[in-house]
Amino acid sequence: MEGDVVTMSVYLDGPFWVGVLEIVEDGTVRATRFTLGSEPTDPELYEFLRRHGVALLERAASSPPAPSEGREAKRVNPKRAAKLAARARRSTGGRWPAASASNAAATAETRHRDR
């Protein structure tokens, strides 16, 4: 996994907090989605990853790859990222827009797993 990037995002989806674990490698992204329930604290996330991290990585690695579509973009200044996030939230009526590449990978992984 040299040169690969693994990220975990946590966001509110309806009444539940949801996490997405993404593995970006060789121009593709593989992801898995998991439900956390109520809003997790940092220590709870750490404990969750300690207990389930390996299984999540294996689940994400076994999911079908989706094109990453330029995921290796340069880092954005944190203040700029906050402004962009606030603008995106205002333009969608208060709901956060879904990340297209990670959603496509998570959907494909769910369909693959349900077969």
Backbone as JSON Lines, residues from 0, in Angstrom:
{"i":0,"aa":"M","n":[0.81,-1.19,0.0],"ca":[0.0,0.0,0.0],"c":[0.86,1.26,0.0]}
{"i":1,"aa":"E","n":[2.03,1.2,-0.58],"ca":[2.89,2.37,-0.64],"c":[2.29,3.41,-1.56]}
{"i":2,"aa":"G","n":[2.17,4.64,-1.08],"ca":[1.6,5.71,-1.87],"c":[0.08,5.77,-1.8]}
{"i":3,"aa":"D","n":[-0.54,4.83,-1.11],"ca":[-1.99,4.83,-0.97],"c":[-2.39,5.83,0.11]}
{"i":4,"aa":"V","n":[-3.61,6.32,0.01],"ca":[-4.13,7.26,0.99],"c":[-5.4,6.65,1.58]}
{"i":5,"aa":"V","n":[-5.47,6.59,2.9],"ca":[-6.65,6.08,3.59],"c":[-7.23,7.23,4.4]}
{"i":6,"aa":"T","n":[-8.52,7.51,4.19],"ca":[-9.19,8.57,4.94],"c":[-10.49,8.04,5.52]}
{"i":7,"aa":"M","n":[-10.89,8.64,6.62],"ca":[-12.18,8.33,7.21],"c":[-12.92,9.64,7.41]}
{"i":8,"aa":"S","n":[-14.14,9.7,6.92],"ca":[-14.98,10.87,7.09],"c":[-16.19,10.48,7.92]}
{"i":9,"aa":"V","n":[-16.61,11.37,8.8],"ca":[-17.79,11.15,9.62],"c":[-18.74,12.31,9.36]}
{"i":10,"aa":"Y","n":[-19.99,12.0,9.08],"ca":[-20.97,13.04,8.8],"c":[-22.35,12.6,9.26]}
{"i":11,"aa":"L","n":[-23.25,13.57,9.39],"ca":[-24.61,13.32,9.83],"c":[-25.47,13.03,8.61]}
{"i":12,"aa":"D","n":[-26.11,11.86,8.59],"ca":[-26.98,11.46,7.49],"c":[-28.35,11.15,8.08]}
{"i":13,"aa":"G","n":[-29.25,12.13,8.02],"ca":[-30.56,11.96,8.65],"c":[-30.39,11.9,10.15]}
{"i":14,"aa":"P","n":[-30.95,10.91,10.81],"ca":[-30.85,10.85,12.28],"c":[-29.57,10.17,12.78]}
{"i":15,"aa":"F","n":[-28.75,9.62,11.89],"ca":[-27.58,8.84,12.31],"c":[-26.29,9.48,11.85]}
{"i":16,"aa":"W","n":[-25.24,9.27,12.62],"ca":[-23.89,9.63,12.21],"c":[-23.32,8.45,11.45]}
{"i":17,"aa":"V","n":[-22.72,8.74,10.31],"ca":[-22.23,7.72,9.4],"c":[-20.75,7.97,9.12]}
{"i":18,"aa":"G","n":[-20.0,6.92,8.95],"ca":[-18.59,7.02,8.59],"c":[-18.34,6.38,7.25]}
{"i":19,"aa":"V","n":[-17.39,6.94,6.5],"ca":[-16.97,6.38,5.23],"c":[-15.45,6.24,5.28]}
{"i":20,"aa":"L","n":[-14.98,5.04,5.07],"ca":[-13.54,4.77,5.01],"c":[-13.17,4.6,3.56]}
{"i":21,"aa":"E","n":[-12.24,5.41,3.07],"ca":[-11.83,5.39,1.67],"c":[-10.36,5.0,1.54]}
{"i":22,"aa":"I","n":[-10.07,4.19,0.53],"ca":[-8.7,3.84,0.18],"c":[-8.49,4.31,-1.25]}
{"i":23,"aa":"V","n":[-7.6,5.29,-1.44],"ca":[-7.3,5.81,-2.78],"c":[-5.97,5.23,-3.21]}
{"i":24,"aa":"E","n":[-5.97,4.52,-4.35],"ca":[-4.75,3.9,-4.85],"c":[-4.83,3.78,-6.37]}
{"i":25,"aa":"D","n":[-3.75,4.1,-7.04],"ca":[-3.63,3.92,-8.49],"c":[-4.8,4.52,-9.27]}
{"i":26,"aa":"G","n":[-5.25,5.71,-8.89],"ca":[-6.31,6.38,-9.62],"c":[-7.71,5.85,-9.36]}
{"i":27,"aa":"T","n":[-7.86,4.97,-8.37],"ca":[-9.18,4.45,-8.02],"c":[-9.43,4.65,-6.54]}
{"i":28,"aa":"V","n":[-10.69,4.61,-6.17],"ca":[-11.06,4.71,-4.77],"c":[-11.94,3.51,-4.42]}
{"i":29,"aa":"R","n":[-11.66,2.92,-3.28],"ca":[-12.48,1.84,-2.73],"c":[-12.97,2.35,-1.38]}
{"i":30,"aa":"A","n":[-14.23,2.09,-1.07],"ca":[-14.77,2.65,0.17],"c":[-15.77,1.7,0.81]}
{"i":31,"aa":"T","n":[-15.96,1.92,2.08],"ca":[-16.99,1.23,2.82],"c":[-17.66,2.24,3.74]}
{"i":32,"aa":"R","n":[-18.94,2.04,3.94],"ca":[-19.73,2.95,4.75],"c":[-20.22,2.18,5.98]}
{"i":33,"aa":"F","n":[-20.25,2.86,7.12],"ca":[-20.71,2.22,8.34],"c":[-21.48,3.24,9.18]}
{"i":34,"aa":"T","n":[-22.45,2.75,9.94],"ca":[-23.29,3.6,10.76],"c":[-22.75,3.63,12.18]}
{"i":35,"aa":"L","n":[-22.66,4.83,12.73],"ca":[-22.15,4.99,14.09],"c":[-23.26,5.22,15.11]}
{"i":36,"aa":"G","n":[-24.43,5.64,14.68],"ca":[-25.54,5.9,15.6],"c":[-25.51,7.34,16.07]}
{"i":37,"aa":"S","n":[-25.38,7.56,17.38],"ca":[-25.35,8.91,17.91],"c":[-23.98,9.55,17.64]}
{"i":38,"aa":"E","n":[-23.9,10.87,17.85],"ca":[-22.66,11.59,17.54],"c":[-21.5,11.04,18.36]}
{"i":39,"aa":"P","n":[-20.45,10.55,17.69],"ca":[-19.33,9.97,18.42],"c":[-18.35,11.05,18.89]}
{"i":40,"aa":"T","n":[-17.75,10.82,20.03],"ca":[-16.69,11.69,20.52],"c":[-15.37,11.18,19.95]}
{"i":41,"aa":"D","n":[-14.31,11.97,20.08],"ca":[-13.01,11.54,19.59],"c":[-12.54,10.24,20.25]}
{"i":42,"aa":"P","n":[-12.66,10.1,21.57],"ca":[-12.24,8.82,22.18],"c":[-13.08,7.63,21.69]}
{"i":43,"aa":"E","n":[-14.37,7.86,21.44],"ca":[-15.21,6.78,20.92],"c":[-14.79,6.38,19.51]}
{"i":44,"aa":"L","n":[-14.44,7.37,18.68],"ca":[-13.96,7.06,17.33],"c":[-12.65,6.28,17.39]}
{"i":45,"aa":"Y","n":[-11.76,6.7,18.28],"ca":[-10.49,6.0,18.43],"c":[-10.73,4.54,18.82]}
{"i":46,"aa":"E","n":[-11.61,4.32,19.79],"ca":[-11.9,2.97,20.25],"c":[-12.58,2.15,19.15]}
{"i":47,"aa":"F","n":[-13.48,2.79,18.39],"ca":[-14.15,2.1,17.29],"c":[-13.13,1.65,16.24]}
{"i":48,"aa":"L","n":[-12.19,2.55,15.89],"ca":[-11.17,2.18,14.91],"c":[-10.22,1.12,15.45]}
{"i":49,"aa":"R","n":[-9.92,1.19,16.74],"ca":[-9.05,0.18,17.34],"c":[-9.69,-1.2,17.26]}
{"i":50,"aa":"R","n":[-11.0,-1.25,17.49],"ca":[-11.69,-2.54,17.48],"c":[-12.05,-3.03,16.07]}
{"i":51,"aa":"H","n":[-12.49,-2.11,15.21],"ca":[-13.04,-2.51,13.91],"c":[-12.22,-2.03,12.72]}
{"i":52,"aa":"G","n":[-11.09,-1.37,12.95],"ca":[-10.31,-0.79,11.87],"c":[-9.83,-1.8,10.83]}
{"i":53,"aa":"V","n":[-9.31,-2.92,11.28],"ca":[-8.8,-3.93,10.34],"c":[-9.94,-4.49,9.5]}
{"i":54,"aa":"A","n":[-11.08,-4.78,10.12],"ca":[-12.23,-5.31,9.37],"c":[-12.74,-4.29,8.36]}
{"i":55,"aa":"L","n":[-12.74,-3.0,8.74],"ca":[-13.18,-1.96,7.82],"c":[-12.23,-1.83,6.64]}
{"i":56,"aa":"L","n":[-10.93,-1.9,6.91],"ca":[-9.95,-1.84,5.82],"c":[-10.11,-3.03,4.88]}
{"i":57,"aa":"E","n":[-10.33,-4.22,5.42],"ca":[-10.53,-5.4,4.59],"c":[-11.81,-5.28,3.76]}
{"i":58,"aa":"R","n":[-12.88,-4.74,4.39],"ca":[-14.14,-4.55,3.67],"c":[-13.98,-3.53,2.55]}
{"i":59,"aa":"A","n":[-13.27,-2.45,2.82],"ca":[-13.05,-1.43,1.79],"c":[-12.16,-1.98,0.68]}
{"i":60,"aa":"A","n":[-11.13,-2.74,1.04],"ca":[-10.22,-3.29,0.04],"c":[-10.92,-4.31,-0.86]}
{"i":61,"aa":"S","n":[-11.93,-5.0,-0.34],"ca":[-12.63,-5.99,-1.15],"c":[-13.77,-5.4,-1.96]}
{"i":62,"aa":"S","n":[-14.06,-4.11,-1.77],"ca":[-15.13,-3.47,-2.55],"c":[-14.65,-3.17,-3.96]}
{"i":63,"aa":"P","n":[-15.57,-3.07,-4.93],"ca":[-15.16,-2.77,-6.3],"c":[-14.62,-1.35,-6.41]}
{"i":64,"aa":"P","n":[-13.57,-1.15,-7.2],"ca":[-12.98,0.19,-7.32],"c":[-13.83,1.11,-8.19]}
{"i":65,"aa":"A","n":[-13.78,2.4,-7.87],"ca":[-14.42,3.44,-8.67],"c":[-13.34,4.44,-9.05]}
{"i":66,"aa":"P","n":[-13.45,5.09,-10.21],"ca":[-12.44,6.09,-10.58],"c":[-12.39,7.21,-9.53]}
{"i":67,"aa":"S","n":[-11.19,7.65,-9.2],"ca":[-11.07,8.67,-8.15],"c":[-11.3,10.08,-8.67]}
{"i":68,"aa":"E","n":[-11.27,10.3,-9.96],"ca":[-11.58,11.58,-10.58],"c":[-10.85,12.74,-9.93]}
{"i":69,"aa":"G","n":[-9.53,12.68,-9.93],"ca":[-8.74,13.8,-9.45],"c":[-8.74,13.97,-7.95]}
{"i":70,"aa":"R","n":[-8.82,12.9,-7.2],"ca":[-8.84,12.99,-5.74],"c":[-7.49,13.46,-5.19]}
{"i":71,"aa":"E","n":[-6.43,13.41,-5.97],"ca":[-5.11,13.8,-5.5],"c":[-4.89,15.3,-5.7]}
{"i":72,"aa":"A","n":[-5.92,16.1,-5.49],"ca":[-5.81,17.54,-5.66],"c":[-4.96,18.12,-4.54]}
{"i":73,"aa":"K","n":[-4.44,19.33,-4.78],"ca":[-3.6,19.94,-3.77],"c":[-4.42,20.27,-2.53]}
{"i":74,"aa":"R","n":[-3.73,20.37,-1.41],"ca":[-4.41,20.66,-0.14],"c":[-4.97,22.07,-0.16]}
{"i":75,"aa":"V","n":[-6.16,22.2,0.4],"ca":[-6.82,23.49,0.48],"c":[-6.58,24.08,1.86]}
{"i":76,"aa":"N","n":[-6.36,25.39,1.91],"ca":[-6.2,26.07,3.17],"c":[-7.43,25.79,4.03]}
{"i":77,"aa":"P","n":[-7.28,25.48,5.32],"ca":[-8.43,25.15,6.17],"c":[-9.5,26.25,6.22]}
{"i":78,"aa":"K","n":[-9.08,27.52,6.22],"ca":[-10.07,28.6,6.23],"c":[-10.85,28.61,4.92]}
{"i":79,"aa":"R","n":[-10.16,28.36,3.81],"ca":[-10.83,28.3,2.51],"c":[-11.79,27.12,2.47]}
{"i":80,"aa":"A","n":[-11.37,25.98,3.02],"ca":[-12.25,24.8,3.05],"c":[-13.5,25.08,3.86]}
{"i":81,"aa":"A","n":[-13.38,25.8,4.98],"ca":[-14.54,26.13,5.79],"c":[-15.5,27.04,5.03]}
{"i":82,"aa":"K","n":[-14.95,28.01,4.29],"ca":[-15.79,28.9,3.49],"c":[-16.52,28.12,2.41]}
{"i":83,"aa":"L","n":[-15.81,27.22,1.73],"ca":[-16.43,26.42,0.68],"c":[-17.52,25.5,1.25]}
{"i":84,"aa":"A","n":[-17.27,24.93,2.41],"ca":[-18.26,24.06,3.04],"c":[-19.51,24.85,3.42]}
{"i":85,"aa":"A","n":[-19.32,26.05,3.98],"ca":[-20.47,26.87,4.36],"c":[-21.26,27.28,3.12]}
{"i":86,"aa":"R","n":[-20.58,27.62,2.04],"ca":[-21.25,27.99,0.8],"c":[-22.02,26.81,0.23]}
{"i":87,"aa":"A","n":[-21.43,25.63,0.26],"ca":[-22.11,24.43,-0.25],"c":[-23.34,24.11,0.59]}
{"i":88,"aa":"R","n":[-23.22,24.29,1.88],"ca":[-24.35,24.0,2.76],"c":[-25.49,24.99,2.52]}
{"i":89,"aa":"R","n":[-25.15,26.27,2.34],"ca":[-26.19,27.27,2.06],"c":[-26.87,26.99,0.74]}
{"i":90,"aa":"S","n":[-26.1,26.57,-0.27],"ca":[-26.67,26.36,-1.6],"c":[-27.54,25.1,-1.68]}
{"i":91,"aa":"T","n":[-27.42,24.19,-0.71],"ca":[-28.23,22.97,-0.72],"c":[-29.34,23.02,0.31]}
{"i":92,"aa":"G","n":[-29.64,24.2,0.82],"ca":[-30.73,24.33,1.78],"c":[-30.44,23.73,3.14]}
{"i":93,"aa":"G","n":[-29.19,23.76,3.57],"ca":[-28.85,23.24,4.89],"c":[-28.42,21.8,4.91]}
{"i":94,"aa":"R","n":[-28.58,21.06,3.8],"ca":[-28.14,19.67,3.76],"c":[-26.77,19.61,3.11]}
{"i":95,"aa":"W","n":[-25.91,18.76,3.62],"ca":[-24.58,18.61,3.05],"c":[-24.65,17.81,1.76]}
{"i":96,"aa":"P","n":[-23.97,18.26,0.7],"ca":[-23.93,17.46,-0.52],"c":[-23.08,16.22,-0.31]}
{"i":97,"aa":"A","n":[-23.44,15.15,-0.98],"ca":[-22.69,13.89,-0.86],"c":[-21.42,13.95,-1.69]}
{"i":98,"aa":"A","n":[-20.37,13.32,-1.23],"ca":[-19.12,13.22,-1.98],"c":[-19.31,12.19,-3.08]}
{"i":99,"aa":"S","n":[-19.16,12.59,-4.32],"ca":[-19.52,11.73,-5.45],"c":[-18.67,10.46,-5.54]}
{"i":100,"aa":"A","n":[-17.37,10.59,-5.46],"ca":[-16.51,9.41,-5.62],"c":[-16.7,8.43,-4.47]}
{"i":101,"aa":"S","n":[-16.76,8.96,-3.25],"ca":[-16.92,8.05,-2.11],"c":[-18.32,7.45,-2.09]}
{"i":102,"aa":"N","n":[-19.34,8.23,-2.49],"ca":[-20.69,7.67,-2.56],"c":[-20.78,6.57,-3.6]}
{"i":103,"aa":"A","n":[-20.17,6.78,-4.76],"ca":[-20.19,5.77,-5.82],"c":[-19.5,4.49,-5.34]}
{"i":104,"aa":"A","n":[-18.37,4.65,-4.68],"ca":[-17.64,3.48,-4.19],"c":[-18.41,2.77,-3.08]}
{"i":105,"aa":"A","n":[-19.0,3.54,-2.16],"ca":[-19.75,2.92,-1.07],"c":[-21.0,2.22,-1.59]}
{"i":106,"aa":"T","n":[-21.68,2.81,-2.57],"ca":[-22.86,2.18,-3.16],"c":[-22.47,0.9,-3.88]}
{"i":107,"aa":"A","n":[-21.39,0.95,-4.65],"ca":[-20.93,-0.24,-5.36],"c":[-20.53,-1.33,-4.37]}
{"i":108,"aa":"E","n":[-19.88,-0.93,-3.25],"ca":[-19.47,-1.91,-2.25],"c":[-20.69,-2.55,-1.6]}
{"i":109,"aa":"T","n":[-21.72,-1.75,-1.33],"ca":[-22.94,-2.28,-0.71],"c":[-23.64,-3.25,-1.65]}
{"i":110,"aa":"R","n":[-23.73,-2.89,-2.92],"ca":[-24.36,-3.79,-3.9],"c":[-23.57,-5.08,-4.05]}
{"i":111,"aa":"H","n":[-22.24,-4.96,-4.07],"ca":[-21.37,-6.13,-4.21],"c":[-21.54,-7.06,-3.0]}
{"i":112,"aa":"R","n":[-21.63,-6.47,-1.8],"ca":[-21.75,-7.25,-0.58],"c":[-23.13,-7.92,-0.47]}
{"i":113,"aa":"D","n":[-24.18,-7.27,-0.99],"ca":[-25.55,-7.81,-0.89],"c":[-25.83,-8.95,-1.86]}
{"i":114,"aa":"R","n":[-24.93,-9.18,-2.79],"ca":[-25.17,-10.27,-3.76],"c":[-25.05,-11.61,-3.13]}
